Amino acid sequence: NTFWKARPSKKLVERLESFPYYENYEDLTRLEVCSILSATKKAPRRVAFIGSGPLPLTSLCLLQALKNDVAVRSLTQPTTNNTTATDNAANQEPIVLNVDYDEAAISASLKLSLALGERGNGMEFICAEATSASASRDLSEFDVVYMAALVGVTQTDKEKIMLEVISRMRRGALLVVRSSWGLRSCLYPEVDLATETLLKRLEPCVVVHPYNQVVNSVIVARVR
């Protein structure tokens, strides 16, 4: 399909990068990638993002990092000549699956992804509720599953959604949850993964509370 291979116009890219919050998403994604890499020995190749919304800036930034970042790419290369399966996994192009319950949001983000041409190559989309996303796509195939900050408002809501999502992930995969701390919780809900129920299913690996302009905190946990 030549539409996928078309080069996006300079004006389109400039307009995307002029979004007032774009730099924050780049910084937050960089923080999250570093947190993920500190919790695993290999860079993820398949990522699902639950609650991606109409403007999936995290997914686009994450996809570019997995494709082009030298540090990330170096971790995808096998250090020894192992099996063909290992080589194939290392050379697999990254995929980011975007999941949102809002059909209009998925439609808008799909159109943007297509318009970005090669830059959007690797973006996939599903319109589904967070708790039923895996009914149409098996989450066990993903190395990392993200949960957006506004998926679930209360701790109870978030726990319920996380438990449903975790039940469809494979053991050893990583769950990335966006949280907040201090006055930043006025903008985004704070998440506690250290509850008795969640600790039975998750092993917390990394918690980062930024002190710079990045608003969200990052929690990375491994599925038990």
PDB file of C-alpha atoms in Angstrom:
ATOM      1  CA  ASN A   1       0.000   0.000   0.000  1.00  0.00           C
ATOM      2  CA  THR A   2       1.718   3.183  -1.196  1.00  0.00           C
ATOM      3  CA  PHE A   3      -0.270   5.255   1.305  1.00  0.00           C
ATOM      4  CA  TRP A   4       1.628   3.642   4.171  1.00  0.00           C
ATOM      5  CA  LYS A   5       4.958   4.286   2.479  1.00  0.00           C
ATOM      6  CA  ALA A   6       4.248   7.911   1.599  1.00  0.00           C
ATOM      7  CA  ARG A   7       6.404  10.520   3.287  1.00  0.00           C
ATOM      8  CA  PRO A   8       4.374  12.835   5.544  1.00  0.00           C
ATOM      9  CA  SER A   9       4.442  16.494   4.646  1.00  0.00           C
ATOM     10  CA  LYS A  10       6.822  18.689   6.606  1.00  0.00           C
ATOM     11  CA  LYS A  11       3.847  20.846   7.558  1.00  0.00           C
ATOM     12  CA  LEU A  12       2.021  17.874   9.101  1.00  0.00           C
ATOM     13  CA  VAL A  13       5.014  16.856  11.220  1.00  0.00           C
ATOM     14  CA  GLU A  14       5.631  20.452  12.297  1.00  0.00           C
ATOM     15  CA  ARG A  15       1.988  20.823  13.283  1.00  0.00           C
ATOM     16  CA  LEU A  16       2.123  17.617  15.313  1.00  0.00           C
ATOM     17  CA  GLU A  17       5.310  18.657  17.093  1.00  0.00           C
ATOM     18  CA  SER A  18       3.897  22.129  17.793  1.00  0.00           C
ATOM     19  CA  PHE A  19       1.267  20.624  20.088  1.00  0.00           C
ATOM     20  CA  PRO A  20       1.878  22.443  23.430  1.00  0.00           C
ATOM     21  CA  TYR A  21       2.314  19.226  25.395  1.00  0.00           C
ATOM     22  CA  TYR A  22       4.421  17.395  22.792  1.00  0.00           C
ATOM     23  CA  GLU A  23       7.774  17.883  24.524  1.00  0.00           C
ATOM     24  CA  ASN A  24       6.298  16.605  27.779  1.00  0.00           C
ATOM     25  CA  TYR A  25       5.229  13.393  26.023  1.00  0.00           C
ATOM     26  CA  GLU A  26       8.725  12.973  24.580  1.00  0.00           C
ATOM     27  CA  ASP A  27      10.286  13.434  28.039  1.00  0.00           C
ATOM     28  CA  LEU A  28       7.742  11.159  29.716  1.00  0.00           C
ATOM     29  CA  THR A  29       8.200   8.443  27.083  1.00  0.00           C
ATOM     30  CA  ARG A  30      11.986   8.634  27.497  1.00  0.00           C
ATOM     31  CA  LEU A  31      11.557   8.238  31.250  1.00  0.00           C
ATOM     32  CA  GLU A  32       9.249   5.266  30.751  1.00  0.00           C
ATOM     33  CA  VAL A  33      11.537   3.562  28.241  1.00  0.00           C
ATOM     34  CA  CYS A  34      14.463   3.858  30.668  1.00  0.00           C
ATOM     35  CA  SER A  35      12.272   2.460  33.452  1.00  0.00           C
ATOM     36  CA  ILE A  36      11.220  -0.481  31.270  1.00  0.00           C
ATOM     37  CA  LEU A  37      14.820  -1.214  30.268  1.00  0.00           C
ATOM     38  CA  SER A  38      15.868  -1.216  33.932  1.00  0.00           C
ATOM     39  CA  ALA A  39      13.311  -3.959  34.602  1.00  0.00           C
ATOM     40  CA  THR A  40      14.051  -6.249  31.664  1.00  0.00           C
ATOM     41  CA  LYS A  41      17.093  -7.580  29.839  1.00  0.00           C
ATOM     42  CA  LYS A  42      15.678  -6.966  26.380  1.00  0.00           C
ATOM     43  CA  ALA A  43      13.846  -4.101  24.744  1.00  0.00           C
ATOM     44  CA  PRO A  44      10.141  -4.733  24.100  1.00  0.00           C
ATOM     45  CA  ARG A  45       9.016  -5.347  20.533  1.00  0.00           C
ATOM     46  CA  ARG A  46       5.256  -5.576  21.103  1.00  0.00           C
ATOM     47  CA  VAL A  47       3.517  -2.991  23.290  1.00  0.00           C
ATOM     48  CA  ALA A  48      -0.193  -2.426  23.976  1.00  0.00           C
ATOM     49  CA  PHE A  49      -1.394   0.980  25.166  1.00  0.00           C
ATOM     50  CA  ILE A  50      -4.788   0.973  26.903  1.00  0.00           C
ATOM     51  CA  GLY A  51      -6.515   4.350  26.836  1.00  0.00           C
ATOM     52  CA  SER A  52      -4.561   5.755  23.872  1.00  0.00           C
ATOM     53  CA  GLY A  53      -7.087   8.507  23.051  1.00  0.00           C
ATOM     54  CA  PRO A  54      -7.535  10.543  19.846  1.00  0.00           C
ATOM     55  CA  LEU A  55      -3.952  11.859  19.784  1.00  0.00           C
ATOM     56  CA  PRO A  56      -1.650   8.908  20.604  1.00  0.00           C
ATOM     57  CA  LEU A  57       1.512  10.915  21.208  1.00  0.00           C
ATOM     58  CA  THR A  58       2.970   8.412  23.684  1.00  0.00           C
ATOM     59  CA  SER A  59       2.528   5.574  21.202  1.00  0.00           C
ATOM     60  CA  LEU A  60       4.175   7.563  18.412  1.00  0.00           C
ATOM     61  CA  CYS A  61       7.089   8.653  20.630  1.00  0.00           C
ATOM     62  CA  LEU A  62       7.486   5.118  21.969  1.00  0.00           C
ATOM     63  CA  LEU A  63       7.448   3.630  18.473  1.00  0.00           C
ATOM     64  CA  GLN A  64      10.160   6.030  17.314  1.00  0.00           C
ATOM     65  CA  ALA A  65      12.307   5.217  20.353  1.00  0.00           C
ATOM     66  CA  LEU A  66      11.982   1.462  19.784  1.00  0.00           C
ATOM     67  CA  LYS A  67      12.790   1.879  16.091  1.00  0.00           C
ATOM     68  CA  ASN A  68      15.552   4.457  16.128  1.00  0.00           C
ATOM     69  CA  ASP A  69      17.095   4.986  19.567  1.00  0.00           C
ATOM     70  CA  VAL A  70      20.639   3.614  19.526  1.00  0.00           C
ATOM     71  CA  ALA A  71      20.577   2.475  23.163  1.00  0.00           C
ATOM     72  CA  VAL A  72      17.262   0.709  22.720  1.00  0.00           C
ATOM     73  CA  ARG A  73      18.203  -0.897  19.413  1.00  0.00           C
ATOM     74  CA  SER A  74      21.474  -2.198  20.856  1.00  0.00           C
ATOM     75  CA  LEU A  75      19.489  -4.213  23.394  1.00  0.00           C
ATOM     76  CA  THR A  76      17.459  -5.896  20.651  1.00  0.00           C
ATOM     77  CA  GLN A  77      20.551  -7.350  18.980  1.00  0.00           C
ATOM     78  CA  PRO A  78      21.638 -10.832  20.146  1.00  0.00           C
ATOM     79  CA  THR A  79      25.096 -10.811  21.718  1.00  0.00           C
ATOM     80  CA  THR A  80      25.821 -14.366  20.570  1.00  0.00           C
ATOM     81  CA  ASN A  81      24.802 -16.512  17.647  1.00  0.00           C
ATOM     82  CA  ASN A  82      21.951 -18.349  19.285  1.00  0.00           C
ATOM     83  CA  THR A  83      18.916 -19.848  17.615  1.00  0.00           C
ATOM     84  CA  THR A  84      17.195 -18.529  14.524  1.00  0.00           C
ATOM     85  CA  ALA A  85      14.165 -17.772  16.683  1.00  0.00           C
ATOM     86  CA  THR A  86      16.247 -15.439  18.845  1.00  0.00           C
ATOM     87  CA  ASP A  87      17.576 -13.645  15.778  1.00  0.00           C
ATOM     88  CA  ASN A  88      14.093 -13.275  14.328  1.00  0.00           C
ATOM     89  CA  ALA A  89      12.733 -11.869  17.592  1.00  0.00           C
ATOM     90  CA  ALA A  90      15.570  -9.367  17.775  1.00  0.00           C
ATOM     91  CA  ASN A  91      14.989  -8.193  14.207  1.00  0.00           C
ATOM     92  CA  GLN A  92      11.212  -7.929  14.560  1.00  0.00           C
ATOM     93  CA  GLU A  93       9.929  -4.432  13.901  1.00  0.00           C
ATOM     94  CA  PRO A  94       8.195  -2.941  16.954  1.00  0.00           C
ATOM     95  CA  ILE A  95       4.410  -2.777  17.128  1.00  0.00           C
ATOM     96  CA  VAL A  96       2.304  -0.547  19.374  1.00  0.00           C
ATOM     97  CA  LEU A  97      -1.353  -1.547  19.705  1.00  0.00           C
ATOM     98  CA  ASN A  98      -3.606   1.378  20.655  1.00  0.00           C
ATOM     99  CA  VAL A  99      -6.758   0.478  22.606  1.00  0.00           C
ATOM    100  CA  ASP A 100      -9.570   2.916  23.401  1.00  0.00           C
ATOM    101  CA  TYR A 101     -13.295   2.498  24.080  1.00  0.00           C
ATOM    102  CA  ASP A 102     -14.167   5.638  22.065  1.00  0.00           C
ATOM    103  CA  GLU A 103     -14.727   4.856  18.386  1.00  0.00           C
ATOM    104  CA  ALA A 104     -14.166   8.501  17.385  1.00  0.00           C
ATOM    105  CA  ALA A 105     -10.822   8.544  19.217  1.00  0.00           C
ATOM    106  CA  ILE A 106      -9.641   5.378  17.452  1.00  0.00           C
ATOM    107  CA  SER A 107     -10.814   6.717  14.082  1.00  0.00           C
ATOM    108  CA  ALA A 108      -8.950  10.023  14.567  1.00  0.00           C
ATOM    109  CA  SER A 109      -5.736   8.353  15.738  1.00  0.00           C
ATOM    110  CA  LEU A 110      -5.839   5.860  12.862  1.00  0.00           C
ATOM    111  CA  LYS A 111      -6.184   8.679  10.316  1.00  0.00           C
ATOM    112  CA  LEU A 112      -3.225  10.494  11.897  1.00  0.00           C
ATOM    113  CA  SER A 113      -1.123   7.343  11.866  1.00  0.00           C
ATOM    114  CA  LEU A 114      -1.838   6.735   8.179  1.00  0.00           C
ATOM    115  CA  ALA A 115      -1.138  10.369   7.297  1.00  0.00           C
ATOM    116  CA  LEU A 116       2.270  10.122   8.987  1.00  0.00           C
ATOM    117  CA  GLY A 117       3.326   7.400   6.544  1.00  0.00           C
ATOM    118  CA  GLU A 118       6.439   5.486   7.571  1.00  0.00           C
ATOM    119  CA  ARG A 119       6.502   7.285  10.916  1.00  0.00           C
ATOM    120  CA  GLY A 120       3.185   5.639  11.767  1.00  0.00           C
ATOM    121  CA  ASN A 121       4.157   2.225  10.445  1.00  0.00           C
ATOM    122  CA  GLY A 122       3.818  -0.213  13.346  1.00  0.00           C
ATOM    123  CA  MET A 123       0.789   1.474  14.910  1.00  0.00           C
ATOM    124  CA  GLU A 124      -2.258  -0.776  15.291  1.00  0.00           C
ATOM    125  CA  PHE A 125      -5.714   0.029  16.672  1.00  0.00           C
ATOM    126  CA  ILE A 126      -8.630  -1.608  18.485  1.00  0.00           C
ATOM    127  CA  CYS A 127     -11.836   0.016  19.724  1.00  0.00           C
ATOM    128  CA  ALA A 128     -12.693  -1.790  22.969  1.00  0.00           C
ATOM    129  CA  GLU A 129     -13.221  -1.351  26.680  1.00  0.00           C
ATOM    130  CA  ALA A 130     -10.063  -1.758  28.775  1.00  0.00           C
ATOM    131  CA  THR A 131     -11.493  -4.813  30.502  1.00  0.00           C
ATOM    132  CA  SER A 132     -12.499  -6.510  27.269  1.00  0.00           C
ATOM    133  CA  ALA A 133      -9.713  -5.451  24.895  1.00  0.00           C
ATOM    134  CA  SER A 134      -8.189  -8.905  24.860  1.00  0.00           C
ATOM    135  CA  ALA A 135     -11.463 -10.421  23.681  1.00  0.00           C
ATOM    136  CA  SER A 136     -10.453  -9.266  20.209  1.00  0.00           C
ATOM    137  CA  ARG A 137      -6.677  -9.316  20.738  1.00  0.00           C
ATOM    138  CA  ASP A 138      -4.710 -11.604  23.036  1.00  0.00           C
ATOM    139  CA  LEU A 139      -2.664  -9.497  25.475  1.00  0.00           C
ATOM    140  CA  SER A 140      -0.377 -12.461  26.151  1.00  0.00           C
ATOM    141  CA  GLU A 141       1.474 -11.689  22.914  1.00  0.00           C
ATOM    142  CA  PHE A 142       2.676  -8.339  24.258  1.00  0.00           C
ATOM    143  CA  ASP A 143       5.929  -7.722  26.138  1.00  0.00           C
ATOM    144  CA  VAL A 144       4.603  -4.545  27.774  1.00  0.00           C
ATOM    145  CA  VAL A 145       1.092  -3.247  28.431  1.00  0.00           C
ATOM    146  CA  TYR A 146       0.584   0.422  29.287  1.00  0.00           C
ATOM    147  CA  MET A 147      -2.353   1.748  31.279  1.00  0.00           C
ATOM    148  CA  ALA A 148      -3.012   5.451  30.691  1.00  0.00           C
ATOM    149  CA  ALA A 149      -3.356   7.776  33.680  1.00  0.00           C
ATOM    150  CA  LEU A 150      -7.074   8.374  33.133  1.00  0.00           C
ATOM    151  CA  VAL A 151      -8.078   4.723  32.733  1.00  0.00           C
ATOM    152  CA  GLY A 152     -10.106   4.404  35.913  1.00  0.00           C
ATOM    153  CA  VAL A 153     -10.599   7.347  38.247  1.00  0.00           C
ATOM    154  CA  THR A 154     -10.459   5.829  41.737  1.00  0.00           C
ATOM    155  CA  GLN A 155      -8.035   3.290  43.222  1.00  0.00           C
ATOM    156  CA  THR A 156     -10.888   0.744  43.275  1.00  0.00           C
ATOM    157  CA  ASP A 157     -11.633   1.333  39.585  1.00  0.00           C
ATOM    158  CA  LYS A 158      -7.987   1.038  38.644  1.00  0.00           C
ATOM    159  CA  GLU A 159      -7.483  -2.166  40.646  1.00  0.00           C
ATOM    160  CA  LYS A 160     -10.488  -3.778  38.963  1.00  0.00           C
ATOM    161  CA  ILE A 161      -9.216  -2.846  35.495  1.00  0.00           C
ATOM    162  CA  MET A 162      -5.638  -3.880  36.253  1.00  0.00           C
ATOM    163  CA  LEU A 163      -6.674  -7.293  37.551  1.00  0.00           C
ATOM    164  CA  GLU A 164      -8.698  -7.912  34.400  1.00  0.00           C
ATOM    165  CA  VAL A 165      -5.823  -6.792  32.174  1.00  0.00           C
ATOM    166  CA  ILE A 166      -3.226  -8.787  34.130  1.00  0.00           C
ATOM    167  CA  SER A 167      -5.322 -11.939  33.863  1.00  0.00           C
ATOM    168  CA  ARG A 168      -4.856 -11.793  30.088  1.00  0.00           C
ATOM    169  CA  MET A 169      -1.126 -11.034  30.109  1.00  0.00           C
ATOM    170  CA  ARG A 170       1.606 -13.643  30.177  1.00  0.00           C
ATOM    171  CA  ARG A 171       3.757 -14.284  33.208  1.00  0.00           C
ATOM    172  CA  GLY A 172       6.894 -12.115  33.164  1.00  0.00           C
ATOM    173  CA  ALA A 173       5.408  -9.397  30.954  1.00  0.00           C
ATOM    174  CA  LEU A 174       5.538  -5.815  32.225  1.00  0.00           C
ATOM    175  CA  LEU A 175       2.666  -3.536  33.164  1.00  0.00           C
ATOM    176  CA  VAL A 176       3.400   0.198  32.986  1.00  0.00           C
ATOM    177  CA  VAL A 177       1.029   2.384  34.985  1.00  0.00           C
ATOM    178  CA  ARG A 178       1.009   6.162  35.026  1.00  0.00           C
ATOM    179  CA  SER A 179       0.505   7.710  38.418  1.00  0.00           C
ATOM    180  CA  SER A 180       1.252  11.030  40.167  1.00  0.00           C
ATOM    181  CA  TRP A 181       2.449  12.387  43.473  1.00  0.00           C
ATOM    182  CA  GLY A 182       2.004  15.471  45.659  1.00  0.00           C
ATOM    183  CA  LEU A 183       0.146  18.374  44.103  1.00  0.00           C
ATOM    184  CA  ARG A 184       0.409  16.671  40.706  1.00  0.00           C
ATOM    185  CA  SER A 185      -2.364  14.367  41.885  1.00  0.00           C
ATOM    186  CA  CYS A 186      -4.695  17.319  41.292  1.00  0.00           C
ATOM    187  CA  LEU A 187      -4.198  16.618  37.573  1.00  0.00           C
ATOM    188  CA  TYR A 188      -3.868  12.833  37.497  1.00  0.00           C
ATOM    189  CA  PRO A 189      -4.940  10.131  39.969  1.00  0.00           C
ATOM    190  CA  GLU A 190      -2.324   8.590  42.231  1.00  0.00           C
ATOM    191  CA  VAL A 191      -2.043   4.794  41.927  1.00  0.00           C
ATOM    192  CA  ASP A 192      -1.002   2.364  44.651  1.00  0.00           C
ATOM    193  CA  LEU A 193       0.277  -1.003  43.411  1.00  0.00           C
ATOM    194  CA  ALA A 194       1.302  -2.112  46.896  1.00  0.00           C
ATOM    195  CA  THR A 195      -2.141  -3.389  47.855  1.00  0.00           C
ATOM    196  CA  GLU A 196      -2.621  -6.951  49.065  1.00  0.00           C
ATOM    197  CA  THR A 197      -4.713  -7.854  46.020  1.00  0.00           C
ATOM    198  CA  LEU A 198      -2.340  -6.434  43.417  1.00  0.00           C
ATOM    199  CA  LEU A 199       0.828  -7.759  45.073  1.00  0.00           C
ATOM    200  CA  LYS A 200      -0.497 -11.289  44.585  1.00  0.00           C
ATOM    201  CA  ARG A 201      -0.438 -10.727  40.824  1.00  0.00           C
ATOM    202  CA  LEU A 202       2.269  -8.103  40.318  1.00  0.00           C
ATOM    203  CA  GLU A 203       5.902  -7.702  41.349  1.00  0.00           C
ATOM    204  CA  PRO A 204       6.723  -3.955  41.504  1.00  0.00           C
ATOM    205  CA  CYS A 205      10.036  -3.277  39.731  1.00  0.00           C
ATOM    206  CA  VAL A 206      10.450   0.479  39.284  1.00  0.00           C
ATOM    207  CA  VAL A 207       8.714   3.577  40.647  1.00  0.00           C
ATOM    208  CA  VAL A 208       9.840   6.996  39.388  1.00  0.00           C
ATOM    209  CA  HIS A 209       8.559  10.330  40.689  1.00  0.00           C
ATOM    210  CA  PRO A 210       9.993  13.108  38.483  1.00  0.00           C
ATOM    211  CA  TYR A 211      10.847  16.493  39.972  1.00  0.00           C
ATOM    212  CA  ASN A 212      11.125  18.273  36.611  1.00  0.00           C
ATOM    213  CA  GLN A 213       8.397  19.452  34.237  1.00  0.00           C
ATOM    214  CA  VAL A 214       7.108  15.906  33.616  1.00  0.00           C
ATOM    215  CA  VAL A 215       3.808  15.565  35.479  1.00  0.00           C
ATOM    216  CA  ASN A 216       3.218  11.825  35.573  1.00  0.00           C
ATOM    217  CA  SER A 217       4.976   9.316  37.779  1.00  0.00           C
ATOM    218  CA  VAL A 218       5.868   5.926  36.310  1.00  0.00           C
ATOM    219  CA  ILE A 219       5.317   2.495  37.827  1.00  0.00           C
ATOM    220  CA  VAL A 220       6.632  -0.672  36.187  1.00  0.00           C
ATOM    221  CA  ALA A 221       5.570  -4.058  37.523  1.00  0.00           C
ATOM    222  CA  ARG A 222       6.111  -7.641  36.372  1.00  0.00           C
ATOM    223  CA  VAL A 223       3.219 -10.082  36.097  1.00  0.00           C
ATOM    224  CA  ARG A 224       3.703 -12.981  38.526  1.00  0.00           C
TER     225      ARG A 224
END
